[in-house]
Amino acid sequence: MPSGKKKNLSEYDVAAVPSGKGMKIGIVVSEWNNTITDVLAEGAVETLRKYGVREEDILVEHVPGSFELTLGARWMAEYSDVDGVICLGCVIQGETPHFTYICQGVTQGITQLNIKYNIPFIFGVLTTSNMQQALDRAGGKHGNKGVEAAVTVLKMIGLKRSLI
Ligand code: DLZ
């Protein structure tokens, strides 16, 4: 890729993605900015299906906002036997006075979950300056961050399985 060209978020090496057969994946989706997060969720579900995760092994749950993603993901880990959890949200700076607090809260929260539990929790939260930047990353010119999150969870579960 020429230097300076922006990487499309959904570009990935298809051959490097492990099969999702036998995996159970949780997806927690923020309702806030749902025109964006619904597209992220669709991209994630489609990608998991493409790599062989069965429909019944994809659990999708919604939480009110990105700040609630951490607890929703924790409950998913504790009350269902998922192999990994994808967290999807969208926080837009121009429209959110407490942008920084929400972003810091969910970033630290998801980091803590990765440390506490022995499964991957994937950060699929768009933190953009405006709605256009979010649209560009939810099926627009920069791909779909939900696809990238699904590829990431498959790779992390694959890594774990290769080590144990
Ligand atoms: C309150 C709020 C605001 C102003 N903006 C956003 C946003 O851009 N994206 C998002 O996911 N959530 C937002 N929220 C809701 C908070 O995440 C959270 O749901 C509430 O503060 C209640 O805890």
Short mmCIF file of C-alpha atoms and ligand atoms in Angstrom, two decimals:
data_model
loop_
_atom_site.label_atom_id
_atom_site.label_comp_id
_atom_site.label_asym_id
_atom_site.label_seq_id
_atom_site.Cartn_x
_atom_site.Cartn_y
_atom_site.Cartn_z
CA MET A 1 0.00 0.00 0.00
CA PRO A 2 1.49 3.42 -0.94
CA SER A 3 2.55 5.44 2.08
CA GLY A 4 0.03 8.07 3.07
CA LYS A 5 -2.95 6.13 1.71
CA LYS A 6 -5.53 5.54 4.40
CA LYS A 7 -6.09 1.89 5.24
CA ASN A 8 -9.62 0.75 4.57
CA LEU A 9 -10.81 -0.60 7.92
CA SER A 10 -12.35 -3.63 6.27
CA GLU A 11 -9.26 -4.67 4.32
CA TYR A 12 -7.86 -7.88 5.75
CA ASP A 13 -6.09 -11.02 4.61
CA VAL A 14 -8.95 -13.48 4.14
CA ALA A 15 -6.59 -16.46 4.36
CA ALA A 16 -5.30 -15.30 7.76
CA VAL A 17 -8.73 -15.47 9.39
CA PRO A 18 -9.41 -18.72 11.25
CA SER A 19 -12.63 -20.65 10.76
CA GLY A 20 -15.38 -19.73 13.19
CA LYS A 21 -16.79 -23.26 13.26
CA GLY A 22 -17.59 -24.26 16.83
CA MET A 23 -17.21 -20.71 18.16
CA LYS A 24 -19.92 -18.87 20.12
CA ILE A 25 -19.73 -15.08 19.87
CA GLY A 26 -21.54 -12.33 21.78
CA ILE A 27 -22.20 -8.94 20.22
CA VAL A 28 -23.23 -6.01 22.44
CA VAL A 29 -24.61 -3.04 20.50
CA SER A 30 -25.21 0.50 21.73
CA GLU A 31 -28.65 1.93 20.85
CA TRP A 32 -27.25 5.48 20.87
CA ASN A 33 -26.52 6.50 17.23
CA ASN A 34 -28.25 3.30 16.13
CA THR A 35 -28.25 4.30 12.44
CA ILE A 36 -24.51 3.70 12.69
CA THR A 37 -24.35 0.88 15.24
CA ASP A 38 -26.97 -1.22 13.40
CA VAL A 39 -24.72 -1.18 10.31
CA LEU A 40 -21.71 -2.16 12.43
CA ALA A 41 -23.72 -5.05 13.88
CA GLU A 42 -24.88 -6.21 10.43
CA GLY A 43 -21.27 -6.20 9.21
CA ALA A 44 -20.13 -8.17 12.25
CA VAL A 45 -22.89 -10.79 11.97
CA GLU A 46 -22.37 -11.22 8.20
CA THR A 47 -18.64 -11.70 8.69
CA LEU A 48 -19.03 -14.23 11.50
CA ARG A 49 -21.51 -16.20 9.33
CA LYS A 50 -19.10 -16.00 6.38
CA TYR A 51 -16.41 -17.67 8.49
CA GLY A 52 -18.65 -20.47 9.67
CA VAL A 53 -20.12 -19.32 12.98
CA ARG A 54 -23.62 -20.79 13.24
CA GLU A 55 -26.58 -18.38 13.41
CA GLU A 56 -27.58 -19.79 16.81
CA ASP A 57 -24.05 -19.20 18.13
CA ILE A 58 -24.20 -15.45 17.50
CA LEU A 59 -25.84 -13.69 20.45
CA VAL A 60 -26.80 -10.06 19.84
CA GLU A 61 -27.88 -7.87 22.77
CA HIS A 62 -28.47 -4.11 22.97
CA VAL A 63 -27.55 -1.59 25.67
CA PRO A 64 -28.71 2.07 25.88
CA GLY A 65 -25.37 3.77 25.15
CA SER A 66 -21.66 3.14 24.69
CA PHE A 67 -21.06 3.70 28.39
CA GLU A 68 -23.16 0.58 29.09
CA LEU A 69 -21.16 -1.63 26.72
CA THR A 70 -18.76 -2.70 29.46
CA LEU A 71 -21.42 -4.09 31.78
CA GLY A 72 -23.43 -5.61 28.92
CA ALA A 73 -20.29 -7.40 27.73
CA ARG A 74 -19.47 -8.56 31.25
CA TRP A 75 -22.95 -10.03 31.69
CA MET A 76 -22.62 -11.75 28.35
CA ALA A 77 -19.35 -13.32 29.49
CA GLU A 78 -20.77 -14.36 32.87
CA TYR A 79 -24.24 -15.59 31.89
CA SER A 80 -23.55 -17.24 28.53
CA ASP A 81 -20.67 -19.45 27.47
CA VAL A 82 -19.35 -17.20 24.70
CA ASP A 83 -15.79 -17.54 23.40
CA GLY A 84 -15.50 -13.80 22.80
CA VAL A 85 -17.52 -10.57 22.85
CA ILE A 86 -17.66 -7.74 20.29
CA CYS A 87 -18.62 -4.32 21.68
CA LEU A 88 -20.12 -1.92 19.13
CA GLY A 89 -20.85 1.75 19.72
CA CYS A 90 -20.54 5.23 18.26
CA VAL A 91 -19.66 8.41 20.14
CA ILE A 92 -19.65 11.62 18.10
CA GLN A 93 -17.65 14.50 19.50
CA GLY A 94 -19.53 17.42 17.97
CA GLU A 95 -22.82 16.19 19.40
CA THR A 96 -21.60 14.98 22.77
CA PRO A 97 -20.37 17.44 25.42
CA HIS A 98 -19.08 14.59 27.59
CA PHE A 99 -17.45 12.77 24.64
CA THR A 100 -14.16 12.37 26.49
CA TYR A 101 -15.75 10.87 29.61
CA ILE A 102 -17.79 8.31 27.67
CA CYS A 103 -14.82 7.35 25.47
CA GLN A 104 -12.48 7.01 28.45
CA GLY A 105 -15.09 5.04 30.41
CA VAL A 106 -15.77 2.48 27.70
CA THR A 107 -12.12 2.19 26.66
CA GLN A 108 -10.97 1.52 30.21
CA GLY A 109 -13.97 -0.71 30.86
CA ILE A 110 -13.31 -2.95 27.88
CA THR A 111 -9.60 -3.04 28.72
CA GLN A 112 -10.45 -4.24 32.24
CA LEU A 113 -12.69 -6.98 30.85
CA ASN A 114 -9.85 -8.26 28.68
CA ILE A 115 -7.64 -8.48 31.74
CA LYS A 116 -10.24 -9.99 34.07
CA TYR A 117 -11.76 -12.67 31.84
CA ASN A 118 -9.97 -15.27 29.77
CA ILE A 119 -11.77 -14.38 26.53
CA PRO A 120 -11.33 -11.48 24.08
CA PHE A 121 -13.52 -8.37 24.27
CA ILE A 122 -13.22 -6.40 21.04
CA PHE A 123 -13.34 -2.60 20.96
CA GLY A 124 -15.66 -1.74 18.07
CA VAL A 125 -16.55 1.77 19.19
CA LEU A 126 -16.36 4.60 16.67
CA THR A 127 -15.10 7.80 18.30
CA THR A 128 -15.45 10.43 15.60
CA SER A 129 -15.49 14.19 15.27
CA ASN A 130 -18.74 14.22 13.29
CA MET A 131 -21.49 12.07 11.79
CA GLN A 132 -19.86 11.94 8.34
CA GLN A 133 -16.72 10.31 9.77
CA ALA A 134 -18.95 7.72 11.47
CA LEU A 135 -20.85 7.05 8.22
CA ASP A 136 -17.52 6.63 6.41
CA ARG A 137 -16.65 3.80 8.86
CA ALA A 138 -20.06 2.14 8.90
CA GLY A 139 -20.26 0.85 5.35
CA GLY A 140 -18.79 3.99 3.73
CA LYS A 141 -15.47 4.85 2.15
CA HIS A 142 -13.45 3.52 5.10
CA GLY A 143 -15.27 0.19 5.19
CA ASN A 144 -17.23 -1.21 8.11
CA LYS A 145 -15.68 -1.30 11.59
CA GLY A 146 -18.10 -4.10 12.50
CA VAL A 147 -16.45 -6.34 9.90
CA GLU A 148 -13.05 -5.53 11.37
CA ALA A 149 -14.29 -6.29 14.89
CA ALA A 150 -15.61 -9.70 13.75
CA VAL A 151 -12.29 -10.56 12.08
CA THR A 152 -10.47 -9.49 15.25
CA VAL A 153 -12.54 -11.71 17.55
CA LEU A 154 -12.04 -14.70 15.24
CA LYS A 155 -8.28 -14.10 15.19
CA MET A 156 -8.06 -13.77 18.96
CA ILE A 157 -10.08 -16.92 19.64
CA GLY A 158 -7.99 -18.69 16.99
CA LEU A 159 -4.83 -17.54 18.73
CA LYS A 160 -6.05 -18.83 22.09
CA ARG A 161 -6.97 -22.19 20.58
CA SER A 162 -3.56 -22.49 18.94
CA LEU A 163 -1.85 -21.94 22.31
CA ILE A 164 -3.84 -24.25 24.59
C1 DLZ B 1 -25.51 10.70 26.94
C2 DLZ B 1 -24.83 10.29 25.67
C3 DLZ B 1 -24.39 11.26 24.76
C4 DLZ B 1 -24.60 12.72 24.99
N1 DLZ B 1 -23.81 10.92 23.61
C5 DLZ B 1 -23.62 9.59 23.35
C6 DLZ B 1 -22.99 9.20 22.13
O1 DLZ B 1 -22.61 9.99 21.26
N2 DLZ B 1 -22.81 7.87 21.94
C7 DLZ B 1 -23.20 6.92 22.85
O2 DLZ B 1 -23.01 5.72 22.61
N3 DLZ B 1 -23.81 7.29 23.99
C8 DLZ B 1 -24.03 8.58 24.25
N4 DLZ B 1 -24.64 8.95 25.41
C9 DLZ B 1 -25.18 7.90 26.29
C10 DLZ B 1 -24.14 7.30 27.26
O3 DLZ B 1 -23.32 6.35 26.59
C11 DLZ B 1 -24.88 6.55 28.40
O4 DLZ B 1 -25.84 5.70 27.85
C12 DLZ B 1 -25.57 7.51 29.36
O5 DLZ B 1 -24.66 8.48 29.86
C13 DLZ B 1 -26.19 6.74 30.55
O6 DLZ B 1 -25.17 6.07 31.29
#
